PDB file of C-alpha atoms and ligand atoms in Angstrom:
ATOM      1  CA  UNK A   1      -0.494   4.846  57.085  1.00 89.00           C
ATOM      2  CA  UNK A   2       1.414   2.674  59.515  1.00 95.00           C
ATOM      3  CA  UNK A   3       2.684   5.576  61.623  1.00 96.00           C
ATOM      4  CA  UNK A   4       1.968   9.265  62.081  1.00 97.00           C
ATOM      5  CA  UNK A   5       3.922  11.979  63.882  1.00 97.00           C
ATOM      6  CA  UNK A   6       2.301  14.783  65.862  1.00 96.00           C
ATOM      7  CA  UNK A   7       4.628  17.349  67.450  1.00 93.00           C
ATOM      8  CA  UNK A   8       7.497  15.132  68.581  1.00 93.00           C
ATOM      9  CA  UNK A   9       5.373  12.040  69.230  1.00 96.00           C
ATOM     10  CA  UNK A  10       5.064   8.983  67.029  1.00 97.00           C
ATOM     11  CA  UNK A  11       1.815   7.064  66.913  1.00 98.00           C
ATOM     12  CA  UNK A  12       1.353   3.661  65.306  1.00 98.00           C
ATOM     13  CA  UNK A  13      -1.734   2.270  63.652  1.00 98.00           C
ATOM     14  CA  UNK A  14      -3.920   0.501  66.179  1.00 98.00           C
ATOM     15  CA  UNK A  15      -7.497   0.148  64.856  1.00 98.00           C
ATOM     16  CA  UNK A  16      -7.982   0.169  61.077  1.00 98.00           C
ATOM     17  CA  UNK A  17     -10.620   2.045  59.132  1.00 98.00           C
ATOM     18  CA  UNK A  18     -12.259  -1.268  58.254  1.00 98.00           C
ATOM     19  CA  UNK A  19     -12.429  -2.479  61.869  1.00 98.00           C
ATOM     20  CA  UNK A  20     -13.909   0.846  62.943  1.00 98.00           C
ATOM     21  CA  UNK A  21     -16.503   0.837  60.156  1.00 98.00           C
ATOM     22  CA  UNK A  22     -17.543  -2.712  61.007  1.00 98.00           C
ATOM     23  CA  UNK A  23     -17.941  -2.014  64.705  1.00 98.00           C
ATOM     24  CA  UNK A  24     -19.739   1.298  64.144  1.00 98.00           C
ATOM     25  CA  UNK A  25     -22.210  -0.493  61.841  1.00 98.00           C
ATOM     26  CA  UNK A  26     -22.813  -3.156  64.517  1.00 98.00           C
ATOM     27  CA  UNK A  27     -23.423  -0.521  67.177  1.00 98.00           C
ATOM     28  CA  UNK A  28     -25.712   1.368  64.795  1.00 98.00           C
ATOM     29  CA  UNK A  29     -27.770  -1.758  64.201  1.00 97.00           C
ATOM     30  CA  UNK A  30     -28.101  -2.503  67.909  1.00 98.00           C
ATOM     31  CA  UNK A  31     -29.182   1.063  68.633  1.00 98.00           C
ATOM     32  CA  UNK A  32     -31.610   0.990  65.696  1.00 98.00           C
ATOM     33  CA  UNK A  33     -33.311  -2.080  67.095  1.00 98.00           C
ATOM     34  CA  UNK A  34     -33.507  -0.647  70.604  1.00 98.00           C
ATOM     35  CA  UNK A  35     -34.620   2.870  69.607  1.00 98.00           C
ATOM     36  CA  UNK A  36     -36.626   2.500  66.393  1.00 97.00           C
ATOM     37  CA  UNK A  37     -39.875   3.683  68.022  1.00 97.00           C
ATOM     38  CA  UNK A  38     -38.314   5.975  70.628  1.00 98.00           C
ATOM     39  CA  UNK A  39     -37.363   9.055  68.626  1.00 98.00           C
ATOM     40  CA  UNK A  40     -34.058   9.427  70.513  1.00 98.00           C
ATOM     41  CA  UNK A  41     -32.070  12.596  70.948  1.00 96.00           C
ATOM     42  CA  UNK A  42     -28.419  11.841  70.205  1.00 97.00           C
ATOM     43  CA  UNK A  43     -26.200  14.111  72.284  1.00 95.00           C
ATOM     44  CA  UNK A  44     -22.757  14.299  70.729  1.00 95.00           C
ATOM     45  CA  UNK A  45     -19.939  15.280  73.080  1.00 94.00           C
ATOM     46  CA  UNK A  46     -17.588  17.604  71.239  1.00 92.00           C
ATOM     47  CA  UNK A  47     -15.108  17.702  69.929  1.00 94.00           C
ATOM     48  CA  UNK A  48     -13.877  14.117  70.008  1.00 96.00           C
ATOM     49  CA  UNK A  49     -17.103  12.262  69.156  1.00 98.00           C
ATOM     50  CA  UNK A  50     -18.008  14.192  66.001  1.00 97.00           C
ATOM     51  CA  UNK A  51     -16.530  11.712  63.494  1.00 98.00           C
ATOM     52  CA  UNK A  52     -17.894   8.673  65.329  1.00 98.00           C
ATOM     53  CA  UNK A  53     -21.324  10.311  65.670  1.00 98.00           C
ATOM     54  CA  UNK A  54     -21.463  11.262  62.020  1.00 98.00           C
ATOM     55  CA  UNK A  55     -20.803   7.655  60.955  1.00 98.00           C
ATOM     56  CA  UNK A  56     -23.014   6.094  63.619  1.00 98.00           C
ATOM     57  CA  UNK A  57     -26.180   8.083  62.898  1.00 98.00           C
ATOM     58  CA  UNK A  58     -26.041   7.003  59.247  1.00 98.00           C
ATOM     59  CA  UNK A  59     -26.983   3.532  60.508  1.00 98.00           C
ATOM     60  CA  UNK A  60     -30.012   4.846  62.388  1.00 98.00           C
ATOM     61  CA  UNK A  61     -32.783   5.106  59.788  1.00 95.00           C
ATOM     62  CA  UNK A  62     -35.641   6.100  62.110  1.00 97.00           C
ATOM     63  CA  UNK A  63     -36.882   9.413  63.523  1.00 98.00           C
ATOM     64  CA  UNK A  64     -34.328  11.055  65.837  1.00 98.00           C
ATOM     65  CA  UNK A  65     -32.720  14.380  66.580  1.00 95.00           C
ATOM     66  CA  UNK A  66     -29.097  15.271  67.136  1.00 95.00           C
ATOM     67  CA  UNK A  67     -27.536  17.867  69.390  1.00 92.00           C
ATOM     68  CA  UNK A  68     -23.982  18.800  70.310  1.00 89.00           C
ATOM     69  CA  UNK A  69     -22.234  19.710  73.550  1.00 86.00           C
ATOM     70  CA  UNK A  70     -18.747  20.782  74.249  1.00 81.00           C
ATOM     71  CA  UNK A  71     -17.251  19.534  77.472  1.00 74.00           C
ATOM     72  CA  UNK A  72     -13.604  19.998  78.154  1.00 62.00           C
ATOM     73  CA  UNK A  73     -11.865  18.073  80.850  1.00 44.00           C
ATOM     74  CA  UNK A  74      -8.755  17.083  79.008  1.00 44.00           C
ATOM     75  CA  UNK A  75      -5.592  19.083  78.490  1.00 45.00           C
ATOM     76  CA  UNK A  76      -2.713  17.511  76.626  1.00 47.00           C
ATOM     77  CA  UNK A  77      -2.320  13.974  77.844  1.00 48.00           C
ATOM     78  CA  UNK A  78      -3.500  14.266  81.437  1.00 50.00           C
ATOM     79  CA  UNK A  79      -7.142  14.240  82.414  1.00 52.00           C
ATOM     80  CA  UNK A  80      -7.731  17.154  84.802  1.00 50.00           C
ATOM     81  CA  UNK A  81     -11.110  15.971  86.019  1.00 51.00           C
ATOM     82  CA  UNK A  82     -12.528  19.504  85.797  1.00 49.00           C
ATOM     83  CA  UNK A  83     -15.762  19.669  83.871  1.00 48.00           C
ATOM     84  CA  UNK A  84     -17.020  22.845  82.210  1.00 45.00           C
ATOM     85  CA  UNK A  85     -20.050  23.363  79.967  1.00 48.00           C
ATOM     86  CA  UNK A  86     -19.081  25.449  76.945  1.00 41.00           C
ATOM     87  CA  UNK A  87     -22.450  25.196  75.282  1.00 43.00           C
ATOM     88  CA  UNK A  88     -25.908  25.253  76.741  1.00 52.00           C
ATOM     89  CA  UNK A  89     -28.485  22.632  75.995  1.00 63.00           C
ATOM     90  CA  UNK A  90     -30.275  23.782  72.845  1.00 63.00           C
ATOM     91  CA  UNK A  91     -32.928  21.055  72.822  1.00 73.00           C
ATOM     92  CA  UNK A  92     -35.539  20.124  75.368  1.00 82.00           C
ATOM     93  CA  UNK A  93     -34.204  17.199  77.339  1.00 88.00           C
ATOM     94  CA  UNK A  94     -37.301  16.659  79.452  1.00 89.00           C
ATOM     95  CA  UNK A  95     -39.173  13.499  78.498  1.00 94.00           C
ATOM     96  CA  UNK A  96     -36.704  12.560  75.743  1.00 95.00           C
ATOM     97  CA  UNK A  97     -34.833   9.295  75.280  1.00 97.00           C
ATOM     98  CA  UNK A  98     -31.256  10.546  75.332  1.00 96.00           C
ATOM     99  CA  UNK A  99     -28.379   8.661  73.761  1.00 98.00           C
ATOM    100  CA  UNK A 100     -25.042  10.237  74.701  1.00 97.00           C
ATOM    101  CA  UNK A 101     -22.317   9.739  72.094  1.00 98.00           C
ATOM    102  CA  UNK A 102     -18.770   9.834  73.487  1.00 98.00           C
ATOM    103  CA  UNK A 103     -15.454   9.118  71.790  1.00 98.00           C
ATOM    104  CA  UNK A 104     -13.599   7.555  74.716  1.00 97.00           C
ATOM    105  CA  UNK A 105     -14.079   6.888  78.422  1.00 97.00           C
ATOM    106  CA  UNK A 106     -10.724   7.205  80.158  1.00 96.00           C
ATOM    107  CA  UNK A 107     -10.899   8.041  83.888  1.00 95.00           C
ATOM    108  CA  UNK A 108     -14.680   8.446  83.562  1.00 95.00           C
ATOM    109  CA  UNK A 109     -14.625  11.945  85.127  1.00 91.00           C
ATOM    110  CA  UNK A 110     -16.255  13.560  82.111  1.00 90.00           C
ATOM    111  CA  UNK A 111     -19.291  11.302  82.120  1.00 93.00           C
ATOM    112  CA  UNK A 112     -19.617  11.071  85.868  1.00 92.00           C
ATOM    113  CA  UNK A 113     -19.842  14.887  85.888  1.00 86.00           C
ATOM    114  CA  UNK A 114     -22.074  15.190  82.859  1.00 88.00           C
ATOM    115  CA  UNK A 115     -24.663  12.467  83.464  1.00 92.00           C
ATOM    116  CA  UNK A 116     -26.013  13.786  86.801  1.00 89.00           C
ATOM    117  CA  UNK A 117     -26.335  17.269  85.229  1.00 84.00           C
ATOM    118  CA  UNK A 118     -28.238  15.737  82.350  1.00 89.00           C
ATOM    119  CA  UNK A 119     -30.487  13.706  84.630  1.00 90.00           C
ATOM    120  CA  UNK A 120     -31.507  16.879  86.466  1.00 85.00           C
ATOM    121  CA  UNK A 121     -33.257  17.955  83.241  1.00 85.00           C
ATOM    122  CA  UNK A 122     -35.692  15.025  83.572  1.00 89.00           C
ATOM    123  CA  UNK A 123     -35.035  12.975  80.456  1.00 93.00           C
ATOM    124  CA  UNK A 124     -37.194   9.877  79.994  1.00 98.00           C
ATOM    125  CA  UNK A 125     -34.086   7.719  79.697  1.00 98.00           C
ATOM    126  CA  UNK A 126     -30.330   8.123  79.246  1.00 98.00           C
ATOM    127  CA  UNK A 127     -27.933   5.639  77.672  1.00 98.00           C
ATOM    128  CA  UNK A 128     -24.276   6.009  76.819  1.00 98.00           C
ATOM    129  CA  UNK A 129     -22.476   4.970  73.658  1.00 98.00           C
ATOM    130  CA  UNK A 130     -18.695   5.166  73.607  1.00 98.00           C
ATOM    131  CA  UNK A 131     -16.429   4.151  70.766  1.00 98.00           C
ATOM    132  CA  UNK A 132     -13.532   3.376  73.105  1.00 98.00           C
ATOM    133  CA  UNK A 133     -12.941   2.711  76.772  1.00 98.00           C
ATOM    134  CA  UNK A 134      -9.812   2.203  78.864  1.00 97.00           C
ATOM    135  CA  UNK A 135     -11.110   0.049  81.742  1.00 95.00           C
ATOM    136  CA  UNK A 136      -7.670  -0.106  83.417  1.00 94.00           C
ATOM    137  CA  UNK A 137      -7.739   3.616  84.231  1.00 92.00           C
ATOM    138  CA  UNK A 138     -11.437   4.021  84.949  1.00 93.00           C
ATOM    139  CA  UNK A 139     -12.047   5.598  88.356  1.00 93.00           C
ATOM    140  CA  UNK A 140     -15.398   4.964  89.953  1.00 85.00           C
ATOM    141  CA  UNK A 141     -18.340   3.583  88.047  1.00 88.00           C
ATOM    142  CA  UNK A 142     -19.443   4.687  84.599  1.00 93.00           C
ATOM    143  CA  UNK A 143     -21.935   2.506  82.790  1.00 95.00           C
ATOM    144  CA  UNK A 144     -21.377   2.269  79.029  1.00 98.00           C
ATOM    145  CA  UNK A 145     -24.451   0.763  77.374  1.00 98.00           C
ATOM    146  CA  UNK A 146     -22.962   0.386  73.897  1.00 98.00           C
ATOM    147  CA  UNK A 147     -19.175   0.097  73.594  1.00 98.00           C
ATOM    148  CA  UNK A 148     -17.045  -0.103  70.447  1.00 98.00           C
ATOM    149  CA  UNK A 149     -13.678  -1.316  71.743  1.00 98.00           C
ATOM    150  CA  UNK A 150     -11.941  -1.806  75.081  1.00 98.00           C
ATOM    151  CA  UNK A 151      -8.345  -0.661  74.766  1.00 98.00           C
ATOM    152  CA  UNK A 152      -5.228  -0.608  76.967  1.00 97.00           C
ATOM    153  CA  UNK A 153      -4.384   2.677  78.751  1.00 95.00           C
ATOM    154  CA  UNK A 154      -2.063   4.090  76.024  1.00 93.00           C
ATOM    155  CA  UNK A 155      -2.945   7.459  74.469  1.00 97.00           C
ATOM    156  CA  UNK A 156      -4.757   7.292  71.112  1.00 98.00           C
ATOM    157  CA  UNK A 157      -5.470   9.766  68.303  1.00 98.00           C
ATOM    158  CA  UNK A 158      -7.391   9.792  65.026  1.00 98.00           C
ATOM    159  CA  UNK A 159     -11.045   9.338  64.037  1.00 98.00           C
ATOM    160  CA  UNK A 160     -11.974  12.496  65.923  1.00 98.00           C
ATOM    161  CA  UNK A 161      -9.575  12.035  68.851  1.00 98.00           C
ATOM    162  CA  UNK A 162      -6.779  14.554  69.259  1.00 97.00           C
ATOM    163  CA  UNK A 163      -3.436  15.156  70.836  1.00 97.00           C
ATOM    164  CA  UNK A 164      -3.429  18.882  71.668  1.00 94.00           C
ATOM    165  CA  UNK A 165      -5.968  19.515  68.879  1.00 95.00           C
ATOM    166  CA  UNK A 166      -3.978  17.635  66.239  1.00 97.00           C
ATOM    167  CA  UNK A 167      -4.768  14.299  64.620  1.00 97.00           C
ATOM    168  CA  UNK A 168      -8.584  14.344  64.611  1.00 98.00           C
ATOM    169  CA  UNK A 169      -8.648  14.119  60.816  1.00 98.00           C
ATOM    170  CA  UNK A 170      -7.047  10.695  60.408  1.00 98.00           C
ATOM    171  CA  UNK A 171      -9.539   7.965  59.420  1.00 98.00           C
ATOM    172  CA  UNK A 172      -7.895   5.299  61.595  1.00 98.00           C
ATOM    173  CA  UNK A 173      -7.003   5.134  65.286  1.00 98.00           C
ATOM    174  CA  UNK A 174      -3.335   5.392  66.273  1.00 98.00           C
ATOM    175  CA  UNK A 175      -1.690   4.561  69.571  1.00 98.00           C
ATOM    176  CA  UNK A 176       1.295   6.342  71.107  1.00 97.00           C
ATOM    177  CA  UNK A 177       4.424   4.357  70.292  1.00 95.00           C
ATOM    178  CA  UNK A 178       6.444   3.231  73.305  1.00 85.00           C
TER     179      UNK A 178
HETATM  180  P1  IMP B 201     -12.261  11.039  81.069  1.00 82.51           P
HETATM  181  O1  IMP B 201     -13.018  12.169  81.658  1.00 82.51           O
HETATM  182  O2  IMP B 201     -10.940  10.819  81.746  1.00 82.51           O
HETATM  183  O3  IMP B 201     -13.066   9.767  80.933  1.00 82.51           O
HETATM  184  O4  IMP B 201     -11.822  11.487  79.618  1.00 82.51           O
HETATM  185  C1  IMP B 201     -12.705  11.570  78.582  1.00 82.51           C
HETATM  186  C2  IMP B 201     -12.230  12.578  77.544  1.00 82.51           C
HETATM  187  O5  IMP B 201     -10.808  12.721  77.548  1.00 82.51           O
HETATM  188  C3  IMP B 201     -12.581  12.062  76.180  1.00 82.51           C
HETATM  189  O6  IMP B 201     -13.829  12.551  75.760  1.00 82.51           O
HETATM  190  C4  IMP B 201     -11.455  12.574  75.315  1.00 82.51           C
HETATM  191  O7  IMP B 201     -11.774  13.841  74.809  1.00 82.51           O
HETATM  192  C5  IMP B 201     -10.268  12.682  76.251  1.00 82.51           C
HETATM  193  N1  IMP B 201      -9.363  11.505  76.149  1.00 82.51           N
HETATM  194  C6  IMP B 201      -9.215  10.502  77.021  1.00 82.51           C
HETATM  195  N2  IMP B 201      -8.300   9.602  76.607  1.00 82.51           N
HETATM  196  C7  IMP B 201      -7.878  10.064  75.412  1.00 82.51           C
HETATM  197  C8  IMP B 201      -6.940   9.548  74.446  1.00 82.51           C
HETATM  198  O8  IMP B 201      -6.288   8.490  74.584  1.00 82.51           O
HETATM  199  N3  IMP B 201      -6.780  10.301  73.326  1.00 82.51           N
HETATM  200  C9  IMP B 201      -7.460  11.461  73.100  1.00 82.51           C
HETATM  201  N4  IMP B 201      -8.330  11.968  73.975  1.00 82.51           N
HETATM  202  C10 IMP B 201      -8.548  11.282  75.119  1.00 82.51           C
END
């Protein structure tokens, strides 16, 4: 679909299913090479990263485990910067090679709150994978080790990303129409 409408907002197609699949496969291959003997623990940040994570891990054909966390710092279209853990860690982090899977890094508040909390649990290593990043609005420093696409600051939905809980189901990524 060229355009979708959610509430009263129109979004236009921005990254196609094919482009996403290609890039996710590339990231999966890179991570496979780097982690094939490391039995990583993929930590999926819910809800937004679930579609990305599900596709990405299918390219990782080595021992690994997968866990899920729900962090919410985003309401509507404005990032509040407030971080709250909805779930507790259900896997031992200590001594593990952690690969955090995120859908998008916007201001960076989510990760700059989450990563220090994670590091307190003494993982062996922590790396970050994000499908998208908006470098123009990033505040402070957040290191993304594996990045899918850099995008301009416009709001996006689809492929797991939502606008007020709508739009996660679309297989492509759409950008708010000006
Ligand atoms: P940050 O804390 O500002 O980096 O925001 C990260 C979180 O905000 C992401 O995990 C998303 O859930 C949400 N977010 C940021 N930008 C967008 C967007 O354009 N569309 C949908 N969600 C977004």
